[in-house]
PDB file of C-alpha atoms in Angstrom:
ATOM      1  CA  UNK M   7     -31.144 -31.871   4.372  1.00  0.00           C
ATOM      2  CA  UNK M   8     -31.961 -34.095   7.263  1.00  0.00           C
ATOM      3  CA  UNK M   9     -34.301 -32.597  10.072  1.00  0.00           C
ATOM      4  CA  UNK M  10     -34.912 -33.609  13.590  1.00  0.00           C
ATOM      5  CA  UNK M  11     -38.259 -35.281  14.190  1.00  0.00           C
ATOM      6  CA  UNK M  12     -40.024 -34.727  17.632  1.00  0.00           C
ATOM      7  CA  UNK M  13     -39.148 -37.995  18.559  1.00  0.00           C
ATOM      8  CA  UNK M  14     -35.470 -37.545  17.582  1.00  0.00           C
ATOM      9  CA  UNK M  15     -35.470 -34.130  19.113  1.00  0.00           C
ATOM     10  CA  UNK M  16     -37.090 -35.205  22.770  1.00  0.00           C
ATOM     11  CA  UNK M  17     -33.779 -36.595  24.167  1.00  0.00           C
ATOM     12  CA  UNK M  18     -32.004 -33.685  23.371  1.00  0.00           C
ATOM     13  CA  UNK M  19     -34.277 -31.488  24.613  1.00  0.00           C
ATOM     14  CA  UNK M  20     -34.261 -33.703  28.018  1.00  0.00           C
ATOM     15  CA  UNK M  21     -30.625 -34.217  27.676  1.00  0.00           C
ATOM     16  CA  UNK M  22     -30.435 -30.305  27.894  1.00  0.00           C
ATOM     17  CA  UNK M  23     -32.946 -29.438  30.256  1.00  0.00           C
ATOM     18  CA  UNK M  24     -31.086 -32.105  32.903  1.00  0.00           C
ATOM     19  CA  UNK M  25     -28.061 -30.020  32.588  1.00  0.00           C
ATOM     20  CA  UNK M  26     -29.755 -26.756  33.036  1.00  0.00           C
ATOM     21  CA  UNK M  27     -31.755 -28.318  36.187  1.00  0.00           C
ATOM     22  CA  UNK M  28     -28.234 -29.832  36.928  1.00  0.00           C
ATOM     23  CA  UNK M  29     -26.705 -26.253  37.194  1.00  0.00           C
ATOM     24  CA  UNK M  30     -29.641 -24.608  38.876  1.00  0.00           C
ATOM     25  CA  UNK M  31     -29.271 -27.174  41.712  1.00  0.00           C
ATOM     26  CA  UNK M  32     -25.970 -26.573  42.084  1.00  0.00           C
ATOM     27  CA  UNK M  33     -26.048 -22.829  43.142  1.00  0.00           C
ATOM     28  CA  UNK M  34     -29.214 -23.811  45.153  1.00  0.00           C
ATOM     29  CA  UNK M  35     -29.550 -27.220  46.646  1.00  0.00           C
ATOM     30  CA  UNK M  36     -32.811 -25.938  48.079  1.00  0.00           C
ATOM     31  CA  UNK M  37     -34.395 -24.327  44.858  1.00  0.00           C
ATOM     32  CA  UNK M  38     -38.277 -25.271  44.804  1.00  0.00           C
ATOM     33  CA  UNK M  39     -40.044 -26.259  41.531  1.00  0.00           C
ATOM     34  CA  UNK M  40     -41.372 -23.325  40.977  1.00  0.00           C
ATOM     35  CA  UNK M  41     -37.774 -21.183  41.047  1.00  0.00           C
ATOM     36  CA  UNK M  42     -36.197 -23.611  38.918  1.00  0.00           C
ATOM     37  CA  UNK M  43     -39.727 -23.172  36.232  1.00  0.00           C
ATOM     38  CA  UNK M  44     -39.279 -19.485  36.316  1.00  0.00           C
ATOM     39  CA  UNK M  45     -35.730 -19.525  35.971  1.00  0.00           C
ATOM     40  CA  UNK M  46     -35.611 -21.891  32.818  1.00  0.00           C
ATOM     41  CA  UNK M  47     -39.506 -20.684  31.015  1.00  0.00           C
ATOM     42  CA  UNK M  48     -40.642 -24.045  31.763  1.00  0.00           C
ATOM     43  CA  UNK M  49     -43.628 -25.172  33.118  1.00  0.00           C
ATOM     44  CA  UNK M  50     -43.594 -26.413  36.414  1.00  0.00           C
ATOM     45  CA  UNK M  51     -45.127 -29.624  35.925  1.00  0.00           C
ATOM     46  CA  UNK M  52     -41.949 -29.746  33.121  1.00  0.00           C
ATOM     47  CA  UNK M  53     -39.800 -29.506  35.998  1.00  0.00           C
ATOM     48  CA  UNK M  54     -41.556 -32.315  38.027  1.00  0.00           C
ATOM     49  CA  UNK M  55     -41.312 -34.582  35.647  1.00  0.00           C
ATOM     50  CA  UNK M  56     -37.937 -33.881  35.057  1.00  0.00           C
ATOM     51  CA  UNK M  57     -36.914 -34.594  38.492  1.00  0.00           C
ATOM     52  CA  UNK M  58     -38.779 -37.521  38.931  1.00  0.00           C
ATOM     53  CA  UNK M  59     -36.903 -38.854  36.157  1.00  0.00           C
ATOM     54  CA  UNK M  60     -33.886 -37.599  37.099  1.00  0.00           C
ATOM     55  CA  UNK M  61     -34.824 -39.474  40.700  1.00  0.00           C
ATOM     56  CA  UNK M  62     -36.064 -42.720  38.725  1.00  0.00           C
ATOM     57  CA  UNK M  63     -32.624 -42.633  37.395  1.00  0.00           C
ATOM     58  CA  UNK M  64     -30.557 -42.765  40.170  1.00  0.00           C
ATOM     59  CA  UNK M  65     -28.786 -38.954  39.255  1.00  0.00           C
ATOM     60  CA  UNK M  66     -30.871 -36.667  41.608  1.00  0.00           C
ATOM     61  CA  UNK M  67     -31.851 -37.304  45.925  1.00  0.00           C
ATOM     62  CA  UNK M  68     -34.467 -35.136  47.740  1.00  0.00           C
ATOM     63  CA  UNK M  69     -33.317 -35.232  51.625  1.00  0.00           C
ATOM     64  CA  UNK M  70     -35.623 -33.668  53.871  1.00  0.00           C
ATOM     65  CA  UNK M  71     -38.632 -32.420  53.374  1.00  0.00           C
ATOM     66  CA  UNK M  72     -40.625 -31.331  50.573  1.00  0.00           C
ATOM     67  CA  UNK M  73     -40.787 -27.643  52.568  1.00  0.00           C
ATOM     68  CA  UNK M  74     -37.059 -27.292  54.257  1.00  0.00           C
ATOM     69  CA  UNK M  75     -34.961 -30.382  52.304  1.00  0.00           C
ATOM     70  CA  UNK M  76     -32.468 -29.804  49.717  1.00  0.00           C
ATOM     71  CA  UNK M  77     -31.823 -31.512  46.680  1.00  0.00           C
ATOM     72  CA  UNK M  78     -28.234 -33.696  46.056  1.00  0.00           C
ATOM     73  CA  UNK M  79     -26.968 -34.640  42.862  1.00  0.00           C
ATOM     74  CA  UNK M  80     -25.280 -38.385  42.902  1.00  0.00           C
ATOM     75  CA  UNK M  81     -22.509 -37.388  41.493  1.00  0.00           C
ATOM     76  CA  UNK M  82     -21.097 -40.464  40.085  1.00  0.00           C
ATOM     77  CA  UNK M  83     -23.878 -40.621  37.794  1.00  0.00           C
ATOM     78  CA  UNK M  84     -24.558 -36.984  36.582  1.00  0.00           C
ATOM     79  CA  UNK M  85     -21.516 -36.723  34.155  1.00  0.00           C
ATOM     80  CA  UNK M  86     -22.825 -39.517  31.953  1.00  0.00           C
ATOM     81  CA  UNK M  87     -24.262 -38.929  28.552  1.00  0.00           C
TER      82      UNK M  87
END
């Protein structure tokens, strides 16, 4: 029987988590942190370092501000993996 270690397991986990953000976005270009935390039983520092890899990536945009802006997906690059 062959089990996952954590450091197998972590890109899945991230893998999935992206997706879920991903959707989340989607439906709500202008979902805060904190909504998107809630919504998946993350923390919210989870979900900000998410993002900022996500950002760091190239796959997710924040236009605006951090109050009234929205988020964008690049889409070009979000259907990789």
């Amino acid at each position: 029987i062959y089990t996952l270690s954590l450091h197998d397991a972590l890109p899945i986990y991230y893998r999935d988590l992206d997706k879920r953000l991903e959707r989340l976005i989607r439906a709500d270009s202008g979902i805060t942190q904190l909504s998107m935390a809630r919504q998946l039983g993350v923390a919210r520092s989870t979900v900000a370092l998410a993002l900022r890899r996500l950002q760091d990536d190239g796959r997710l945009r924040r236009i605006g501000s951090r109050r009234s802006g929205e988020w964008l997906i690049d889409e070009g690059e979000s259907g990789r993996g």
